[in-house]
């Protein structure tokens, strides 16, 4: 049996969370080795495990992979979540890049101070509601299938689902004017691997707590 992938990152969602989601969606079990202090990060660097001195790093299939997108691409390709041909892959990439842009806004928001958060939430929610979600509502309408691309579940569905859940944390009724996104969410949440990852006690991470922000910052800066 192949070794489980090992994920090296802080015990927070950040840049690793889409990787956790994709592995979970593919039904792949993984282990996590948390970077808890600056010394832990320094050790990984000294051991030569971080090509650009950064995490996320994922040990998988004998490789020590860095760069979030490269890791996601590998997992998606390996577990058939990357479309049936190059054109589907191009479409999936387009959707995923848009979603990762939005995801990054939310991730950066998670690490702001309480004061900064007050100012920054509205523009992020505005972008989600007026720029990104209408695109996916229209894709679902025009495509008329259960999934965003082709006839099967792909990484685009996983990233959209993850992003919808995150946006709802900050505005629970954010999908009110997107009926197809609501039904998409209900459908995807019933896929067994996704259902499992949604259960309490899974390796899914919540938003970082205010009291942990300072400690997290000292690891990276
Ligand atoms: N492009 C990289 C960016 C990785 C990155 O910025 N990682 C942060 C943690 S989330 C880090 O390791 N920061 C320390 C540093 O850049 O020295 C990726 O997507 O993996």
PDB file of C-alpha atoms and ligand atoms in Angstrom:
ATOM      1  CA  UNK A   1       0.000   0.000   0.000  1.00  0.00           C
ATOM      2  CA  UNK A   2       1.366   3.469  -0.914  1.00  0.00           C
ATOM      3  CA  UNK A   3       2.390   5.671   2.006  1.00  0.00           C
ATOM      4  CA  UNK A   4      -0.084   8.328   3.007  1.00  0.00           C
ATOM      5  CA  UNK A   5       0.799  11.863   1.915  1.00  0.00           C
ATOM      6  CA  UNK A   6       2.233  13.939   4.760  1.00  0.00           C
ATOM      7  CA  UNK A   7       1.215  17.584   4.914  1.00  0.00           C
ATOM      8  CA  UNK A   8       3.612  20.078   6.480  1.00  0.00           C
ATOM      9  CA  UNK A   9       1.968  23.328   7.508  1.00  0.00           C
ATOM     10  CA  UNK A  10       0.690  25.190  10.542  1.00  0.00           C
ATOM     11  CA  UNK A  11      -2.394  23.757  12.235  1.00  0.00           C
ATOM     12  CA  UNK A  12      -4.579  26.309  10.470  1.00  0.00           C
ATOM     13  CA  UNK A  13      -6.429  26.361   7.182  1.00  0.00           C
ATOM     14  CA  UNK A  14      -4.403  28.976   5.228  1.00  0.00           C
ATOM     15  CA  UNK A  15      -2.810  27.787   2.004  1.00  0.00           C
ATOM     16  CA  UNK A  16      -3.019  24.119   2.977  1.00  0.00           C
ATOM     17  CA  UNK A  17      -6.789  23.957   3.268  1.00  0.00           C
ATOM     18  CA  UNK A  18      -7.568  23.547  -0.464  1.00  0.00           C
ATOM     19  CA  UNK A  19      -5.018  20.705  -0.492  1.00  0.00           C
ATOM     20  CA  UNK A  20      -6.726  19.034   2.461  1.00  0.00           C
ATOM     21  CA  UNK A  21     -10.062  19.439   0.697  1.00  0.00           C
ATOM     22  CA  UNK A  22      -8.822  17.972  -2.560  1.00  0.00           C
ATOM     23  CA  UNK A  23      -7.258  14.934  -0.906  1.00  0.00           C
ATOM     24  CA  UNK A  24     -10.377  14.400   1.194  1.00  0.00           C
ATOM     25  CA  UNK A  25     -12.607  14.706  -1.893  1.00  0.00           C
ATOM     26  CA  UNK A  26     -10.448  12.093  -3.639  1.00  0.00           C
ATOM     27  CA  UNK A  27     -10.894   9.808  -0.637  1.00  0.00           C
ATOM     28  CA  UNK A  28      -7.175   9.903   0.178  1.00  0.00           C
ATOM     29  CA  UNK A  29      -6.133   9.652   3.819  1.00  0.00           C
ATOM     30  CA  UNK A  30      -3.270  11.901   4.834  1.00  0.00           C
ATOM     31  CA  UNK A  31      -1.088  12.643   7.847  1.00  0.00           C
ATOM     32  CA  UNK A  32      -0.169  16.093   9.061  1.00  0.00           C
ATOM     33  CA  UNK A  33       3.055  17.321  10.580  1.00  0.00           C
ATOM     34  CA  UNK A  34       2.355  20.718  12.073  1.00  0.00           C
ATOM     35  CA  UNK A  35       4.852  23.554  12.017  1.00  0.00           C
ATOM     36  CA  UNK A  36       4.291  24.947  15.512  1.00  0.00           C
ATOM     37  CA  UNK A  37       7.213  27.320  15.948  1.00  0.00           C
ATOM     38  CA  UNK A  38       9.735  29.283  13.946  1.00  0.00           C
ATOM     39  CA  UNK A  39      12.301  26.631  14.930  1.00  0.00           C
ATOM     40  CA  UNK A  40      10.161  23.939  13.265  1.00  0.00           C
ATOM     41  CA  UNK A  41      10.150  25.996  10.072  1.00  0.00           C
ATOM     42  CA  UNK A  42      13.897  26.641  10.336  1.00  0.00           C
ATOM     43  CA  UNK A  43      14.512  22.917  10.699  1.00  0.00           C
ATOM     44  CA  UNK A  44      12.536  22.091   7.555  1.00  0.00           C
ATOM     45  CA  UNK A  45      14.511  24.775   5.741  1.00  0.00           C
ATOM     46  CA  UNK A  46      17.868  23.531   7.057  1.00  0.00           C
ATOM     47  CA  UNK A  47      17.000  19.972   6.078  1.00  0.00           C
ATOM     48  CA  UNK A  48      16.602  21.298   2.530  1.00  0.00           C
ATOM     49  CA  UNK A  49      12.968  20.236   2.336  1.00  0.00           C
ATOM     50  CA  UNK A  50      11.529  23.598   1.294  1.00  0.00           C
ATOM     51  CA  UNK A  51      12.615  24.541  -2.209  1.00  0.00           C
ATOM     52  CA  UNK A  52      11.652  28.204  -1.769  1.00  0.00           C
ATOM     53  CA  UNK A  53      11.892  28.164   2.051  1.00  0.00           C
ATOM     54  CA  UNK A  54       8.102  28.156   2.322  1.00  0.00           C
ATOM     55  CA  UNK A  55       5.263  25.881   3.314  1.00  0.00           C
ATOM     56  CA  UNK A  56       2.885  24.263   2.335  1.00  0.00           C
ATOM     57  CA  UNK A  57       5.070  21.247   1.673  1.00  0.00           C
ATOM     58  CA  UNK A  58       3.577  17.843   0.918  1.00  0.00           C
ATOM     59  CA  UNK A  59       5.424  14.551   0.909  1.00  0.00           C
ATOM     60  CA  UNK A  60       3.739  12.457  -1.722  1.00  0.00           C
ATOM     61  CA  UNK A  61       4.873   9.591  -3.945  1.00  0.00           C
ATOM     62  CA  UNK A  62       8.504  10.028  -2.930  1.00  0.00           C
ATOM     63  CA  UNK A  63       8.481  13.782  -3.630  1.00  0.00           C
ATOM     64  CA  UNK A  64       8.634  16.739  -1.302  1.00  0.00           C
ATOM     65  CA  UNK A  65       6.360  19.083  -3.195  1.00  0.00           C
ATOM     66  CA  UNK A  66       6.024  22.811  -2.561  1.00  0.00           C
ATOM     67  CA  UNK A  67       3.957  25.536  -4.247  1.00  0.00           C
ATOM     68  CA  UNK A  68       0.252  25.166  -3.512  1.00  0.00           C
ATOM     69  CA  UNK A  69      -0.889  25.179  -7.122  1.00  0.00           C
ATOM     70  CA  UNK A  70       1.694  22.594  -8.199  1.00  0.00           C
ATOM     71  CA  UNK A  71       0.594  20.336  -5.358  1.00  0.00           C
ATOM     72  CA  UNK A  72      -3.076  20.776  -6.215  1.00  0.00           C
ATOM     73  CA  UNK A  73      -2.413  20.086  -9.905  1.00  0.00           C
ATOM     74  CA  UNK A  74      -0.586  16.870  -9.073  1.00  0.00           C
ATOM     75  CA  UNK A  75      -3.305  15.590  -6.763  1.00  0.00           C
ATOM     76  CA  UNK A  76      -6.056  16.528  -9.225  1.00  0.00           C
ATOM     77  CA  UNK A  77      -4.257  14.754 -12.082  1.00  0.00           C
ATOM     78  CA  UNK A  78      -3.452  11.685 -10.039  1.00  0.00           C
ATOM     79  CA  UNK A  79      -7.006  11.195  -8.775  1.00  0.00           C
ATOM     80  CA  UNK A  80      -8.873  11.998 -12.001  1.00  0.00           C
ATOM     81  CA  UNK A  81     -10.300  15.263 -10.800  1.00  0.00           C
ATOM     82  CA  UNK A  82      -8.856  17.236 -13.701  1.00  0.00           C
ATOM     83  CA  UNK A  83     -11.278  16.725 -16.622  1.00  0.00           C
ATOM     84  CA  UNK A  84     -11.272  14.216 -19.451  1.00  0.00           C
ATOM     85  CA  UNK A  85      -9.221  16.193 -21.985  1.00  0.00           C
ATOM     86  CA  UNK A  86      -7.126  19.343 -22.391  1.00  0.00           C
ATOM     87  CA  UNK A  87     -10.124  21.559 -23.069  1.00  0.00           C
ATOM     88  CA  UNK A  88     -11.890  20.450 -19.920  1.00  0.00           C
ATOM     89  CA  UNK A  89      -8.643  20.940 -18.055  1.00  0.00           C
ATOM     90  CA  UNK A  90      -8.338  24.494 -19.412  1.00  0.00           C
ATOM     91  CA  UNK A  91     -11.845  25.295 -18.233  1.00  0.00           C
ATOM     92  CA  UNK A  92     -11.212  23.730 -14.844  1.00  0.00           C
ATOM     93  CA  UNK A  93      -7.988  25.768 -14.514  1.00  0.00           C
ATOM     94  CA  UNK A  94      -9.861  28.954 -15.366  1.00  0.00           C
ATOM     95  CA  UNK A  95     -12.535  28.337 -12.738  1.00  0.00           C
ATOM     96  CA  UNK A  96     -10.033  27.182 -10.147  1.00  0.00           C
ATOM     97  CA  UNK A  97      -7.775  30.219 -10.601  1.00  0.00           C
ATOM     98  CA  UNK A  98     -10.770  32.528 -10.066  1.00  0.00           C
ATOM     99  CA  UNK A  99     -11.753  30.578  -6.967  1.00  0.00           C
ATOM    100  CA  UNK A 100      -8.208  30.608  -5.598  1.00  0.00           C
ATOM    101  CA  UNK A 101      -8.131  34.400  -6.070  1.00  0.00           C
ATOM    102  CA  UNK A 102     -11.257  34.706  -3.943  1.00  0.00           C
ATOM    103  CA  UNK A 103      -9.960  32.094  -1.526  1.00  0.00           C
ATOM    104  CA  UNK A 104      -6.779  34.127  -1.069  1.00  0.00           C
ATOM    105  CA  UNK A 105      -8.762  37.271  -0.234  1.00  0.00           C
ATOM    106  CA  UNK A 106     -10.585  35.333   2.463  1.00  0.00           C
ATOM    107  CA  UNK A 107      -7.360  33.743   3.716  1.00  0.00           C
ATOM    108  CA  UNK A 108      -5.654  37.142   4.007  1.00  0.00           C
ATOM    109  CA  UNK A 109      -8.744  38.455   5.790  1.00  0.00           C
ATOM    110  CA  UNK A 110      -8.491  35.654   8.360  1.00  0.00           C
ATOM    111  CA  UNK A 111      -5.107  37.034   9.469  1.00  0.00           C
ATOM    112  CA  UNK A 112      -6.147  40.664   9.920  1.00  0.00           C
ATOM    113  CA  UNK A 113      -6.568  42.295  13.309  1.00  0.00           C
ATOM    114  CA  UNK A 114     -10.119  42.798  14.616  1.00  0.00           C
ATOM    115  CA  UNK A 115      -9.975  46.492  13.624  1.00  0.00           C
ATOM    116  CA  UNK A 116      -8.772  45.790  10.099  1.00  0.00           C
ATOM    117  CA  UNK A 117     -11.386  43.065   9.741  1.00  0.00           C
ATOM    118  CA  UNK A 118     -14.165  45.606  10.290  1.00  0.00           C
ATOM    119  CA  UNK A 119     -13.037  47.558   7.238  1.00  0.00           C
ATOM    120  CA  UNK A 120     -12.087  44.690   4.992  1.00  0.00           C
ATOM    121  CA  UNK A 121     -15.085  42.376   5.162  1.00  0.00           C
ATOM    122  CA  UNK A 122     -17.510  44.406   3.040  1.00  0.00           C
ATOM    123  CA  UNK A 123     -15.273  44.630  -0.072  1.00  0.00           C
ATOM    124  CA  UNK A 124     -14.535  40.900   0.051  1.00  0.00           C
ATOM    125  CA  UNK A 125     -18.187  39.967   0.356  1.00  0.00           C
ATOM    126  CA  UNK A 126     -18.967  42.430  -2.403  1.00  0.00           C
ATOM    127  CA  UNK A 127     -16.471  40.695  -4.701  1.00  0.00           C
ATOM    128  CA  UNK A 128     -17.829  37.269  -3.793  1.00  0.00           C
ATOM    129  CA  UNK A 129     -21.410  38.374  -4.456  1.00  0.00           C
ATOM    130  CA  UNK A 130     -20.905  40.545  -7.489  1.00  0.00           C
ATOM    131  CA  UNK A 131     -17.852  39.188  -9.246  1.00  0.00           C
ATOM    132  CA  UNK A 132     -17.323  35.499  -8.503  1.00  0.00           C
ATOM    133  CA  UNK A 133     -20.606  33.859  -7.497  1.00  0.00           C
ATOM    134  CA  UNK A 134     -22.622  35.198 -10.464  1.00  0.00           C
ATOM    135  CA  UNK A 135     -20.070  33.551 -12.769  1.00  0.00           C
ATOM    136  CA  UNK A 136     -20.602  30.136 -11.203  1.00  0.00           C
ATOM    137  CA  UNK A 137     -24.380  30.562 -11.016  1.00  0.00           C
ATOM    138  CA  UNK A 138     -24.331  31.216 -14.771  1.00  0.00           C
ATOM    139  CA  UNK A 139     -21.949  28.332 -15.480  1.00  0.00           C
ATOM    140  CA  UNK A 140     -24.310  25.947 -13.686  1.00  0.00           C
ATOM    141  CA  UNK A 141     -27.293  27.359 -15.580  1.00  0.00           C
ATOM    142  CA  UNK A 142     -25.658  27.274 -19.026  1.00  0.00           C
ATOM    143  CA  UNK A 143     -23.955  23.929 -18.532  1.00  0.00           C
ATOM    144  CA  UNK A 144     -27.131  22.402 -17.086  1.00  0.00           C
ATOM    145  CA  UNK A 145     -25.320  19.528 -15.383  1.00  0.00           C
ATOM    146  CA  UNK A 146     -24.640  18.533 -11.828  1.00  0.00           C
ATOM    147  CA  UNK A 147     -20.996  19.567 -12.070  1.00  0.00           C
ATOM    148  CA  UNK A 148     -19.187  22.666 -13.304  1.00  0.00           C
ATOM    149  CA  UNK A 149     -17.248  20.961 -16.102  1.00  0.00           C
ATOM    150  CA  UNK A 150     -18.189  17.937 -18.214  1.00  0.00           C
ATOM    151  CA  UNK A 151     -20.288  15.204 -16.635  1.00  0.00           C
ATOM    152  CA  UNK A 152     -18.166  14.367 -13.681  1.00  0.00           C
ATOM    153  CA  UNK A 153     -16.957  15.661 -10.385  1.00  0.00           C
ATOM    154  CA  UNK A 154     -13.725  17.654 -10.721  1.00  0.00           C
ATOM    155  CA  UNK A 155     -11.428  19.781  -8.617  1.00  0.00           C
ATOM    156  CA  UNK A 156     -13.371  22.844  -9.775  1.00  0.00           C
ATOM    157  CA  UNK A 157     -16.400  21.523  -7.870  1.00  0.00           C
ATOM    158  CA  UNK A 158     -14.278  20.879  -4.789  1.00  0.00           C
ATOM    159  CA  UNK A 159     -12.780  24.385  -4.743  1.00  0.00           C
ATOM    160  CA  UNK A 160     -16.148  26.022  -5.408  1.00  0.00           C
ATOM    161  CA  UNK A 161     -17.751  24.037  -2.602  1.00  0.00           C
ATOM    162  CA  UNK A 162     -14.965  24.949  -0.157  1.00  0.00           C
ATOM    163  CA  UNK A 163     -15.214  28.620  -1.098  1.00  0.00           C
ATOM    164  CA  UNK A 164     -19.007  28.710  -0.712  1.00  0.00           C
ATOM    165  CA  UNK A 165     -18.705  27.315   2.811  1.00  0.00           C
ATOM    166  CA  UNK A 166     -16.042  29.854   3.744  1.00  0.00           C
ATOM    167  CA  UNK A 167     -18.060  32.770   2.372  1.00  0.00           C
ATOM    168  CA  UNK A 168     -21.109  31.594   4.322  1.00  0.00           C
ATOM    169  CA  UNK A 169     -19.090  31.729   7.527  1.00  0.00           C
ATOM    170  CA  UNK A 170     -18.811  35.477   7.070  1.00  0.00           C
ATOM    171  CA  UNK A 171     -22.309  36.063   5.689  1.00  0.00           C
ATOM    172  CA  UNK A 172     -24.657  33.145   6.289  1.00  0.00           C
ATOM    173  CA  UNK A 173     -27.199  34.287   3.674  1.00  0.00           C
ATOM    174  CA  UNK A 174     -24.615  35.089   0.992  1.00  0.00           C
ATOM    175  CA  UNK A 175     -26.150  32.491  -1.365  1.00  0.00           C
ATOM    176  CA  UNK A 176     -29.685  33.863  -0.994  1.00  0.00           C
ATOM    177  CA  UNK A 177     -29.831  35.154  -4.566  1.00  0.00           C
ATOM    178  CA  UNK A 178     -27.999  32.173  -6.084  1.00  0.00           C
ATOM    179  CA  UNK A 179     -30.448  29.242  -6.245  1.00  0.00           C
ATOM    180  CA  UNK A 180     -28.217  27.077  -8.426  1.00  0.00           C
ATOM    181  CA  UNK A 181     -25.264  27.539  -6.102  1.00  0.00           C
ATOM    182  CA  UNK A 182     -27.518  26.506  -3.223  1.00  0.00           C
ATOM    183  CA  UNK A 183     -28.546  23.292  -4.976  1.00  0.00           C
ATOM    184  CA  UNK A 184     -24.940  22.701  -6.062  1.00  0.00           C
ATOM    185  CA  UNK A 185     -23.873  22.997  -2.424  1.00  0.00           C
ATOM    186  CA  UNK A 186     -26.550  20.533  -1.297  1.00  0.00           C
ATOM    187  CA  UNK A 187     -25.577  18.065  -4.054  1.00  0.00           C
ATOM    188  CA  UNK A 188     -21.830  18.209  -3.404  1.00  0.00           C
ATOM    189  CA  UNK A 189     -22.283  17.911   0.348  1.00  0.00           C
ATOM    190  CA  UNK A 190     -23.896  14.512  -0.283  1.00  0.00           C
ATOM    191  CA  UNK A 191     -20.895  13.036  -2.076  1.00  0.00           C
ATOM    192  CA  UNK A 192     -19.645  10.436   0.436  1.00  0.00           C
ATOM    193  CA  UNK A 193     -16.025  11.660   0.635  1.00  0.00           C
ATOM    194  CA  UNK A 194     -17.196  15.245   1.088  1.00  0.00           C
ATOM    195  CA  UNK A 195     -19.818  14.238   3.615  1.00  0.00           C
ATOM    196  CA  UNK A 196     -17.095  12.520   5.601  1.00  0.00           C
ATOM    197  CA  UNK A 197     -14.834  15.603   5.540  1.00  0.00           C
ATOM    198  CA  UNK A 198     -17.714  17.741   6.766  1.00  0.00           C
ATOM    199  CA  UNK A 199     -18.093  15.639   9.904  1.00  0.00           C
ATOM    200  CA  UNK A 200     -16.793  17.062  13.172  1.00  0.00           C
ATOM    201  CA  UNK A 201     -13.380  15.596  13.999  1.00  0.00           C
ATOM    202  CA  UNK A 202     -12.173  15.535  10.367  1.00  0.00           C
ATOM    203  CA  UNK A 203      -8.882  17.237   9.428  1.00  0.00           C
ATOM    204  CA  UNK A 204     -10.777  20.275   8.174  1.00  0.00           C
ATOM    205  CA  UNK A 205      -9.652  23.475   9.903  1.00  0.00           C
ATOM    206  CA  UNK A 206     -11.712  26.409  11.158  1.00  0.00           C
ATOM    207  CA  UNK A 207     -10.782  30.080  10.705  1.00  0.00           C
ATOM    208  CA  UNK A 208      -7.827  31.034  12.908  1.00  0.00           C
ATOM    209  CA  UNK A 209      -8.718  32.382  16.336  1.00  0.00           C
ATOM    210  CA  UNK A 210      -7.973  36.016  17.110  1.00  0.00           C
ATOM    211  CA  UNK A 211      -5.774  35.015  20.068  1.00  0.00           C
ATOM    212  CA  UNK A 212      -3.596  32.792  17.824  1.00  0.00           C
ATOM    213  CA  UNK A 213      -2.808  35.387  15.163  1.00  0.00           C
ATOM    214  CA  UNK A 214       0.237  36.869  16.856  1.00  0.00           C
ATOM    215  CA  UNK A 215       1.771  33.442  17.460  1.00  0.00           C
ATOM    216  CA  UNK A 216       1.154  32.407  13.835  1.00  0.00           C
ATOM    217  CA  UNK A 217       2.750  35.620  12.552  1.00  0.00           C
ATOM    218  CA  UNK A 218       5.917  34.987  14.561  1.00  0.00           C
ATOM    219  CA  UNK A 219       6.390  31.647  12.798  1.00  0.00           C
ATOM    220  CA  UNK A 220       6.607  33.263   9.366  1.00  0.00           C
ATOM    221  CA  UNK A 221       8.074  36.709  10.064  1.00  0.00           C
TER     222      UNK A 221
HETATM  223  N1  LIG B   1       3.515  30.601  -3.734  1.00  0.00           N
HETATM  224  C1  LIG B   1       3.653  29.861  -2.503  1.00  0.00           C
HETATM  225  C2  LIG B   1       3.540  30.819  -1.344  1.00  0.00           C
HETATM  226  C3  LIG B   1       3.800  30.088  -0.030  1.00  0.00           C
HETATM  227  C4  LIG B   1       3.828  31.017   1.160  1.00  0.00           C
HETATM  228  O1  LIG B   1       3.809  32.264   1.047  1.00  0.00           O
HETATM  229  N2  LIG B   1       3.890  30.404   2.336  1.00  0.00           N
HETATM  230  C5  LIG B   1       3.976  31.124   3.566  1.00  0.00           C
HETATM  231  C6  LIG B   1       3.090  30.468   4.606  1.00  0.00           C
HETATM  232  S1  LIG B   1       1.392  30.512   4.143  1.00  0.00           S
HETATM  233  C7  LIG B   1       5.413  31.033   4.046  1.00  0.00           C
HETATM  234  O2  LIG B   1       5.995  29.950   4.083  1.00  0.00           O
HETATM  235  N3  LIG B   1       5.993  32.177   4.431  1.00  0.00           N
HETATM  236  C8  LIG B   1       7.341  32.274   4.879  1.00  0.00           C
HETATM  237  C9  LIG B   1       8.246  32.892   3.855  1.00  0.00           C
HETATM  238  O3  LIG B   1       7.785  33.256   2.759  1.00  0.00           O
HETATM  239  O4  LIG B   1       9.423  33.067   4.151  1.00  0.00           O
HETATM  240  C10 LIG B   1       2.590  28.769  -2.445  1.00  0.00           C
HETATM  241  O5  LIG B   1       1.508  28.990  -3.012  1.00  0.00           O
HETATM  242  O6  LIG B   1       2.820  27.707  -1.881  1.00  0.00           O
END
